[in-house]
XYZ file of C-alpha atoms in Angstrom:
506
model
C 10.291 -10.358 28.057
C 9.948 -6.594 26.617
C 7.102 -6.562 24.060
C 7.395 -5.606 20.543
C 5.747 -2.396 21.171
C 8.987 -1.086 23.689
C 11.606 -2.970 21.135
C 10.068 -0.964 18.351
C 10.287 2.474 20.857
C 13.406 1.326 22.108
C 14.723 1.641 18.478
C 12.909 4.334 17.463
C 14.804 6.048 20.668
C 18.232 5.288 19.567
C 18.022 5.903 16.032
C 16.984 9.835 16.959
C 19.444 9.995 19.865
C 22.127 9.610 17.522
C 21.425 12.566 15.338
C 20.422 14.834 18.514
C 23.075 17.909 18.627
C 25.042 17.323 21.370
C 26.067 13.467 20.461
C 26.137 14.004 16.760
C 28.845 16.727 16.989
C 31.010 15.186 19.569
C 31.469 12.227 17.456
C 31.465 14.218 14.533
C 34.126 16.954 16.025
C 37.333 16.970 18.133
C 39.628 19.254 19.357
C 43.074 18.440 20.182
C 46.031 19.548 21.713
C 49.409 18.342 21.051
C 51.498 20.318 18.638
C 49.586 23.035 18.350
C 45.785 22.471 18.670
C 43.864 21.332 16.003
C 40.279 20.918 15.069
C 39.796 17.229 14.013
C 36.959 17.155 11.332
C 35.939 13.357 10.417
C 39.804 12.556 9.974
C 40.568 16.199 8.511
C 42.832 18.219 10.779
C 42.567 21.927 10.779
C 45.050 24.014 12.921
C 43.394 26.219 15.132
C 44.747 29.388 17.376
C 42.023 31.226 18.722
C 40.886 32.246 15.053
C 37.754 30.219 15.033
C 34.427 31.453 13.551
C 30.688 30.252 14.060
C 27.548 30.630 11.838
C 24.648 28.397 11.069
C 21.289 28.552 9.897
C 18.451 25.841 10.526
C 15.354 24.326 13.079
C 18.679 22.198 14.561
C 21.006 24.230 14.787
C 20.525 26.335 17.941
C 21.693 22.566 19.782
C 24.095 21.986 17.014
C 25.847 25.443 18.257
C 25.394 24.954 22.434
C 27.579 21.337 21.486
C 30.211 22.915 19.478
C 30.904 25.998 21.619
C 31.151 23.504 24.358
C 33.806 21.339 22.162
C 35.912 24.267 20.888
C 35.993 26.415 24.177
C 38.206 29.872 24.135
C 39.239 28.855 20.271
C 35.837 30.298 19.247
C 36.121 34.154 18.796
C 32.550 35.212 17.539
C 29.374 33.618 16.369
C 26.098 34.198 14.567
C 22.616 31.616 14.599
C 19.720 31.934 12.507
C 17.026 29.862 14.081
C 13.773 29.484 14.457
C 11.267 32.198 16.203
C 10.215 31.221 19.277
C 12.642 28.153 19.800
C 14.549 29.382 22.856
C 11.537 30.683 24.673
C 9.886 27.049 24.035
C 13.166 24.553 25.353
C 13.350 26.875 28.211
C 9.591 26.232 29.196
C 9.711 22.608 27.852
C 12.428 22.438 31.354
C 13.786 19.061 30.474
C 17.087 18.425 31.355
C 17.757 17.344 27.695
C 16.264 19.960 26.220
C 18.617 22.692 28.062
C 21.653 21.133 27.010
C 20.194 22.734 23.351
C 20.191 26.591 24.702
C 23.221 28.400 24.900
C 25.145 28.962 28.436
C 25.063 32.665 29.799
C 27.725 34.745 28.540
C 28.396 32.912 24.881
C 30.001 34.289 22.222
C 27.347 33.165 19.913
C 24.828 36.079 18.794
C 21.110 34.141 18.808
C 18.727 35.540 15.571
C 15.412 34.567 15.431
C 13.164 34.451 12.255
C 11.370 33.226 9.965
C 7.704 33.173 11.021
C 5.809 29.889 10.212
C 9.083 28.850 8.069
C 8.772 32.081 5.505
C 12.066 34.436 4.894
C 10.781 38.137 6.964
C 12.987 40.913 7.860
C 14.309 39.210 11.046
C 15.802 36.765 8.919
C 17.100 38.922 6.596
C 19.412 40.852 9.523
C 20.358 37.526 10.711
C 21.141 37.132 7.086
C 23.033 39.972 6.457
C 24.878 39.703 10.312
C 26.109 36.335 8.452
C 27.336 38.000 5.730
C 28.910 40.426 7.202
C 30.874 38.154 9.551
C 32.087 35.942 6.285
C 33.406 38.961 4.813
C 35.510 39.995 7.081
C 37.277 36.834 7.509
C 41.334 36.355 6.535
C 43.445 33.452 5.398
C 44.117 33.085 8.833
C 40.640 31.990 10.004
C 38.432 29.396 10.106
C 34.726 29.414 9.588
C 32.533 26.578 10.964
C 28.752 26.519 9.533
C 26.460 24.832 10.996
C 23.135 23.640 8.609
C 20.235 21.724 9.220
C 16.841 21.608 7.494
C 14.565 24.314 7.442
C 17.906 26.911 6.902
C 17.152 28.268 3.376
C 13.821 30.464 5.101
C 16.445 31.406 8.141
C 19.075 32.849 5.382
C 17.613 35.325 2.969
C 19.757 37.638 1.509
C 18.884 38.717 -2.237
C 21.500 40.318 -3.973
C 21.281 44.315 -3.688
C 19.327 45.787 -5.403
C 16.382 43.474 -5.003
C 14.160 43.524 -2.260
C 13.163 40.606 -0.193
C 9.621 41.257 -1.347
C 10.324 41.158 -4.802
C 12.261 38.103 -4.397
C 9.260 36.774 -2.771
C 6.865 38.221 -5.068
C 8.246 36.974 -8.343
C 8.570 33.132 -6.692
C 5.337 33.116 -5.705
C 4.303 34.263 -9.652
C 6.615 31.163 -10.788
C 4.408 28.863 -8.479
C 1.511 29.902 -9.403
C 2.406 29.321 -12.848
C 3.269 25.468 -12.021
C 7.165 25.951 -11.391
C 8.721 22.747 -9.865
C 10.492 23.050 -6.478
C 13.492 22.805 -8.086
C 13.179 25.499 -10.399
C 11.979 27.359 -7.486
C 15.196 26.759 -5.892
C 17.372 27.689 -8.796
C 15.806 30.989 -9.232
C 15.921 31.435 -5.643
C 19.524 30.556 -5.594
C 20.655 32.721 -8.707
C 19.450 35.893 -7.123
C 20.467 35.156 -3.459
C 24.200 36.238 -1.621
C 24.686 33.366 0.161
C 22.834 30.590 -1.457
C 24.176 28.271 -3.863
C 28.114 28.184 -2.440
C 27.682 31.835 -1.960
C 28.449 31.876 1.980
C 31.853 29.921 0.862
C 32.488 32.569 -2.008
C 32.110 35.343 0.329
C 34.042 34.142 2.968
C 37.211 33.272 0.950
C 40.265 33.118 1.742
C 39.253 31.653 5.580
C 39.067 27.666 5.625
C 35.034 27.202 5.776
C 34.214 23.739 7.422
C 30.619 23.110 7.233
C 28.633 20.523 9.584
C 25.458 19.954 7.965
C 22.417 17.617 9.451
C 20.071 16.556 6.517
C 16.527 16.465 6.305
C 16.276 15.763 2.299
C 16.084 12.244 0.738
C 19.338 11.660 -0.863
C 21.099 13.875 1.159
C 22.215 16.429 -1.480
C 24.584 18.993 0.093
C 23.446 21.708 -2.618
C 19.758 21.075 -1.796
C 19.563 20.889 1.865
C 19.310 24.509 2.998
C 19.532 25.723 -0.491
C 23.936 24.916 -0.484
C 25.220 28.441 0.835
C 28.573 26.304 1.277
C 28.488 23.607 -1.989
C 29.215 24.801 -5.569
C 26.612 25.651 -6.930
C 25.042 23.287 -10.412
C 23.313 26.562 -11.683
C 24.052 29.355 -13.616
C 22.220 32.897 -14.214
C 21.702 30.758 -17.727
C 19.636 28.348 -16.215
C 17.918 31.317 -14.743
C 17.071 32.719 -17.315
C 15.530 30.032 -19.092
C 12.976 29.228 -16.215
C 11.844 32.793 -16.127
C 10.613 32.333 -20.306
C 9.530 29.220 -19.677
C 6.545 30.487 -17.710
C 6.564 33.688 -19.428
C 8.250 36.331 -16.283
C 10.790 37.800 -18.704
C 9.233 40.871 -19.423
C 7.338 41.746 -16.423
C 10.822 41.235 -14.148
C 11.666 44.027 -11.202
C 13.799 46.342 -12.225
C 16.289 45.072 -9.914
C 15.797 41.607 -11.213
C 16.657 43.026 -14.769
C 20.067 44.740 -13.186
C 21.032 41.804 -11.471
C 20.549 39.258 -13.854
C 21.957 41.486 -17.137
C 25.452 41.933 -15.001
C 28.305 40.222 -17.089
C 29.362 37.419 -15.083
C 32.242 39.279 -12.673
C 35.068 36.593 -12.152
C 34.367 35.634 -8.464
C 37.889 35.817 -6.623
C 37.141 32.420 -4.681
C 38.224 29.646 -6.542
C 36.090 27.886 -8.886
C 37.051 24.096 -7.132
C 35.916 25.523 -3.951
C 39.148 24.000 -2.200
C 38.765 26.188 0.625
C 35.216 24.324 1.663
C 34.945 21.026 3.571
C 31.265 19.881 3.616
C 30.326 17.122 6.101
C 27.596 15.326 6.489
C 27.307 14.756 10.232
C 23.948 13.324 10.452
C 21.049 11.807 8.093
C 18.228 9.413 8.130
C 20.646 6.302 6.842
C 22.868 6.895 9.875
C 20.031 6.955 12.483
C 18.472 3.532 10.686
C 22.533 2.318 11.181
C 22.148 3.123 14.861
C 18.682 1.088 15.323
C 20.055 -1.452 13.103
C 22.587 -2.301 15.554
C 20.239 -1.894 18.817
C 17.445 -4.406 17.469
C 20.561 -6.934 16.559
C 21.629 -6.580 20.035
C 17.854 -7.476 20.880
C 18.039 -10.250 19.368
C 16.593 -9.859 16.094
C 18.143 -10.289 12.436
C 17.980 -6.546 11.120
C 17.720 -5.415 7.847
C 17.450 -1.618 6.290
C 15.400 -1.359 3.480
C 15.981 2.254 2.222
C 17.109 5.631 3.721
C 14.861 7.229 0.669
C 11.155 6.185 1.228
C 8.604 8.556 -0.819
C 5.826 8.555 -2.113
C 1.833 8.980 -1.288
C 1.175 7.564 1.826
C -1.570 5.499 0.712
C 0.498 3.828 -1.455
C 3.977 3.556 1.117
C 1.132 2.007 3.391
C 0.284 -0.396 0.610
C 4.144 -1.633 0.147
C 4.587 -1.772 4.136
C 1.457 -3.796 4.213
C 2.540 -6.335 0.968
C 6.103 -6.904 2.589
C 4.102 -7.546 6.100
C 2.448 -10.057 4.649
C 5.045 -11.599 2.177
C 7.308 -11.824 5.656
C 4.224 -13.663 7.860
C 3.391 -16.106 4.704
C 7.648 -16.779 5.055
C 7.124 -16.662 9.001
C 4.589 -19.488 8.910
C 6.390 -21.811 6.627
C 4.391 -21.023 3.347
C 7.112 -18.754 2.226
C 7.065 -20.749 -1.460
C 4.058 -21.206 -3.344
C 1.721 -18.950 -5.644
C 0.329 -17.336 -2.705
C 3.427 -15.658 -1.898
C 4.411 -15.357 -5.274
C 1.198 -12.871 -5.988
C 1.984 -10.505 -2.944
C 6.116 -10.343 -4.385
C 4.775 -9.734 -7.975
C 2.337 -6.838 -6.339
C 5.365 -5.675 -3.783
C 7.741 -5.260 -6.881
C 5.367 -3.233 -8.919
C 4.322 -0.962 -6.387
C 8.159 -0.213 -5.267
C 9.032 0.675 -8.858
C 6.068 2.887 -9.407
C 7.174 4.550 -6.141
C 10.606 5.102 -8.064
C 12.143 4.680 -4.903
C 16.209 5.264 -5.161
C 18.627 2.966 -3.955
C 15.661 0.203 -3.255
C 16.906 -2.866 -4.262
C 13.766 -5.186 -3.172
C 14.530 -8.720 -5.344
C 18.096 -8.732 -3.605
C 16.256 -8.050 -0.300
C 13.540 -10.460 -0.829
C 16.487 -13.255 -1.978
C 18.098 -12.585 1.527
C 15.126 -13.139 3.344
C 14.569 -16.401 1.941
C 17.758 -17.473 3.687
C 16.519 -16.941 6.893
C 15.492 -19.566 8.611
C 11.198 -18.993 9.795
C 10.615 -18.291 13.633
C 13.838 -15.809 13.730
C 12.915 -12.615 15.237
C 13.180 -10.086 12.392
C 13.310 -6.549 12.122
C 13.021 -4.180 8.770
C 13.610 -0.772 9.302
C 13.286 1.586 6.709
C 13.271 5.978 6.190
C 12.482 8.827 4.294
C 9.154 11.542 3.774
C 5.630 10.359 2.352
C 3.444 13.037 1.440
C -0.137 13.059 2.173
C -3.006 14.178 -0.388
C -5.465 16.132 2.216
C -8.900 15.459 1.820
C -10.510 15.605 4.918
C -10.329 18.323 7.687
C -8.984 16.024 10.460
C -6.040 16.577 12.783
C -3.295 14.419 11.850
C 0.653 13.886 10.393
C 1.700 11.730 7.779
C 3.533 8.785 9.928
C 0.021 8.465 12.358
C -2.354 8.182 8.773
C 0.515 5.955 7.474
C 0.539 3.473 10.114
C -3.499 3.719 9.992
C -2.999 2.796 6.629
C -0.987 -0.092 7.157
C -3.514 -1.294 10.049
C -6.255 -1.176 7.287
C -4.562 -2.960 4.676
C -3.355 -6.137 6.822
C -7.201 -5.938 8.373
C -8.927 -6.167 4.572
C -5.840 -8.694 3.639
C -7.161 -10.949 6.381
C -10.427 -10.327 5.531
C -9.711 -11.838 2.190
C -8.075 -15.020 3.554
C -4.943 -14.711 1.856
C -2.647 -15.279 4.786
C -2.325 -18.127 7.618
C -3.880 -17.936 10.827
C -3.433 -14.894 12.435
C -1.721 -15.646 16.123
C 1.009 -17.454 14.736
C 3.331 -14.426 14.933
C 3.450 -11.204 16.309
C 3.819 -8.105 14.058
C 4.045 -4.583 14.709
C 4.801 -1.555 12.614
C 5.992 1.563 13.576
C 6.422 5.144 11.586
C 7.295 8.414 13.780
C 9.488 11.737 12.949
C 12.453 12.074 14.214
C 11.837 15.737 15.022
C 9.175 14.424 17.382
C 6.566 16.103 16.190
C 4.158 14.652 13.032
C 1.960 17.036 11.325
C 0.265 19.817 13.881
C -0.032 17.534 16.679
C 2.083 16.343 20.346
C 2.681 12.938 18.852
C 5.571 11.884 16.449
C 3.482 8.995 15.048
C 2.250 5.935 15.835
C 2.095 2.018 16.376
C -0.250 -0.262 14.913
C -0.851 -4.201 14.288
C -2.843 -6.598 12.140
C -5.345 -6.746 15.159
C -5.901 -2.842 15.485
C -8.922 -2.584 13.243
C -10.687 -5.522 14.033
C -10.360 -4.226 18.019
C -11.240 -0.799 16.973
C -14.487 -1.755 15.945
C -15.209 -3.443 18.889
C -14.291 0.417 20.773
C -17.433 1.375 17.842
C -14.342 3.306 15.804
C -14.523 3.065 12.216
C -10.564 3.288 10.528
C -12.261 3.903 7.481
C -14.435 7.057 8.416
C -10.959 8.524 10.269
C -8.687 7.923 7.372
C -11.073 9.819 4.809
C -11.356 12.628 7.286
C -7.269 12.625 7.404
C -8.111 12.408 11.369
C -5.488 9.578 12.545
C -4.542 11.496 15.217
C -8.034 12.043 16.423
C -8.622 8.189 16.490
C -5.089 7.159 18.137
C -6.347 9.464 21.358
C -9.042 7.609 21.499
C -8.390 4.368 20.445
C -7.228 2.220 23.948
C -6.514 5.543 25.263
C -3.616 6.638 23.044
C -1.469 3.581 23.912
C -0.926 3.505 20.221
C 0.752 7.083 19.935
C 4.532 7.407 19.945
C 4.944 10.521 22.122
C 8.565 11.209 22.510
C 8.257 15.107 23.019
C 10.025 17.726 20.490
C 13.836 15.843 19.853
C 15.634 19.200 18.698
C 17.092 17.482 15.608
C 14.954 16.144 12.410
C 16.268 13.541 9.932
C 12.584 12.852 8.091
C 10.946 9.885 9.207
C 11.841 6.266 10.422
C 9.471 2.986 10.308
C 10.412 -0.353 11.634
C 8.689 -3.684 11.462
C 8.880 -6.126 14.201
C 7.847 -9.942 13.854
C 8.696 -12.521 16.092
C 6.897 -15.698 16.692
């Protein structure tokens, strides 16, 4: 029988294959042809007559256009990508054969802009930027637009609002970090003095139907968030604006274009307000990859069970909740399910998930459904989101290889404190990788471990502990059992955060 190690890939697999480009927008997008063609949409039908549009902006999205160019044929008059520098150049070497079907075939009619150096707005993004704009502009009632997002599209579409300068822009966000600005208030300031931010790609566009497919790489998946909205309305005003910029004292040392742009009376845009042009869709996102791997490990065999789509948090303490519900599920694995034992690690599991104020994570209902369960039924938790890790050390590493580290060392010093049966009753294994394939600076997407992985380190002479305060965990997965504990899947060319799974079977 497969181990749990190639279950636990074997999910991992599926869950990314369904958000890759080409199968995400076929299910996502149809085109059909009796009376009159028309561009089915997720159950919306759009007419189309050779009047259809392309942009997009995002690490994603150069796939994301190859598969919809192939679905809407001679229907697609003109196109413009914003995408990553060096991406075409890098899934022509990588030579794979799924890796081509991401590049564009000879002779498209999609224009290919590459920018944004190490994720930061530059002038190449700008005139992909401003290509954009241009195209939206130009548009009539008669056409429709299709935009492509995907993360890592708010660097790949700068456009301040003439007159500022993309250096001032730049200049005066960097002065509200440095002064302790949230991300968010980032964003709104970004968004305020930015064309096509904020619903302004949809504004500018007007009166053409926009439909925009968007892949998400933020927890929650908020459509005005993930690539800073250029198609959703927009929940700030210059108001809002304004009031960050006092709040850290910038009012009176502004640009002069700043000034000019933010002292404009508010024109009355000529889109409408309800953006009812503007179909957003969200084609992809971590809750429908966990979905996909739900239903592969209940094919395996397995009873399946998501946990959240919206896992963050510092990874030191993620690892502790992975490592409390590993052991609250091998206590109810080995029959001693009930008693003060596993009452402690449930009192400890729900304190630590509401400290980690994780949304939509409703562990006593989940804990109350496992207790149905009969023990010795293969069970799988799978579970999604973005940790962030506190660097302390100089190591080479990524957040999903320290996090399963993490989780190896906790269930190590849990059974080094006798608190749970036997070990070799059950098998466990956890699993955390990225689904863009690539964790932190390094060729893996993350890693595997077990209960038994520190204890068998040691016997190799590697210390977890020494690794983990170094932030090296990729350093000791090379050289632990020769890197059998990486997951190397190879760069996936879509990214929906990260996925972990648990495995435990008797």
């Amino acid at each position: 029988s497969m181990s749990l190690r190639e279950h636990a890939l074997a999910l991992f697999r599926s869950a990314v294959g369904t958000v890759r480009p080409a199968p995400m927008l076929k299910r996502a997008v149809k085109l059909q042809g009796d009376g009159g063609p028309q561009l089915l949409v997720k159950e919306q039908a759009f007419p189309v007559k050779r009047n259809l549009y392309l942009v997009g902006f995002g690490k994603a999205v150069l796939g994301m256009a190859a598969a919809a160019e192939e679905i809407l044929g001679d229907h697609l008059i003109q196109g413009i990508i914003n995408v990553p520098l060096g991406i075409q150049e890098s899934l022509q070497q990588a030579g794979i054969k799924k890796m081509q079907e991401m590049l564009l075939k000879p002779h498209s009619k999609i224009q290919v802009i590459e920018g944004a150096k190490n994720n930061l707005p530059d002038p190449e993004a700008l005139k992909g930027a401003i290509a954009i704009q241009q195209l939206a502009e130009g548009l009539t009632a008669d056409d429709l637009l299709l935009v492509l997002i995907s993360g890592g599209g708010s660097a790949l579409l700068p456009a301040p609002i003439p007159p500022i300068l993309l250096e001032e822009k730049e200049k005066l966000t960097k002065m509200l970090a440095s002064r302790g600005a949230a991300i968010q208030e980032l964003n709104t300031v970004r968004k305020t003095l930015s064309l096509l931010k904020g619903g302004g790609l949809a504004r500018l566009a007007y009166p053409a139907q926009v439909v925009s497919l968007i892949l998400s790489d933020v927890i929650g998946d908020p459509l005005d968030i993930i690539a800073s909205g250029p198609t959703a309305a927009s929940s700030h005003s210059i108001q809002d604006c304004l009031q960050i910029l006092t709040k850290y004292n910038l009012l009176h040392s502004l640009p002069k274009s700043v000034e000019t742009v933010l002292s404009r009376s508010p024109t009355k845009p000529t889109a409408p307000e309800d953006y009812s042009h503007v179909c957003n869709v969200l084609i992809g996102s971590n809750r429908l990859a966990l979905e996909e791997a739900k239903r592969q490990a209940e094919g395996l065999g397995y009873t399946a069970v998501i946990l959240s789509a919206a896992v963050q948090g510092e990874v030191s303490q993620v690892a502790m909740l992975y490592c409390q519900l590993i052991q609250l599920l091998h206590l109810g694995f080995t029959g001693l399910g009930e008693g003060p034992l596993s009452d402690g690690v449930r009192g400890n599991l729900l304190q630590l998930a509401a400290e980690l104020e994780i949304p939509a994570l409703d562990l006593a209902e989940f804990l109350q459904a496992l207790r149905g369960l009969g023990p010795k039924r293969p069970l799988c938790i799978l579970a999604g989101g973005e940790t962030t890790v506190q660097l302390q050390g100089t190591g080479k590493g990524g957040r999903n290889q320290e996090l399963a580290l993490r989780v190896a060392l906790g269930l190590h010093r849990a059974q080094d404190m006798e608190t749970s049966s036997p070990p070799g009753s059950c098998e466990i294994i956890f699993l955390s990788g990225g689904t863009d394939g690539q964790d932190g600076p390094t060729e893996a997407a993350g890693a595997f471990c077990s209960p038994e992985l520190v204890g068998e380190a040691l016997q190799e002479g590697l210390d977890v502990e020494a690794f983990l305060s170094n932030n090296d965990s990729y350093t000791f997965f090379s050289q632990f059992q020769d890197g059998h504990h990486l997951l190397v899947t190879g760069l996936t060319g879509t990214n929906v955060m990260d996925i972990q799974a648990i495995l435990i079977r008797a």
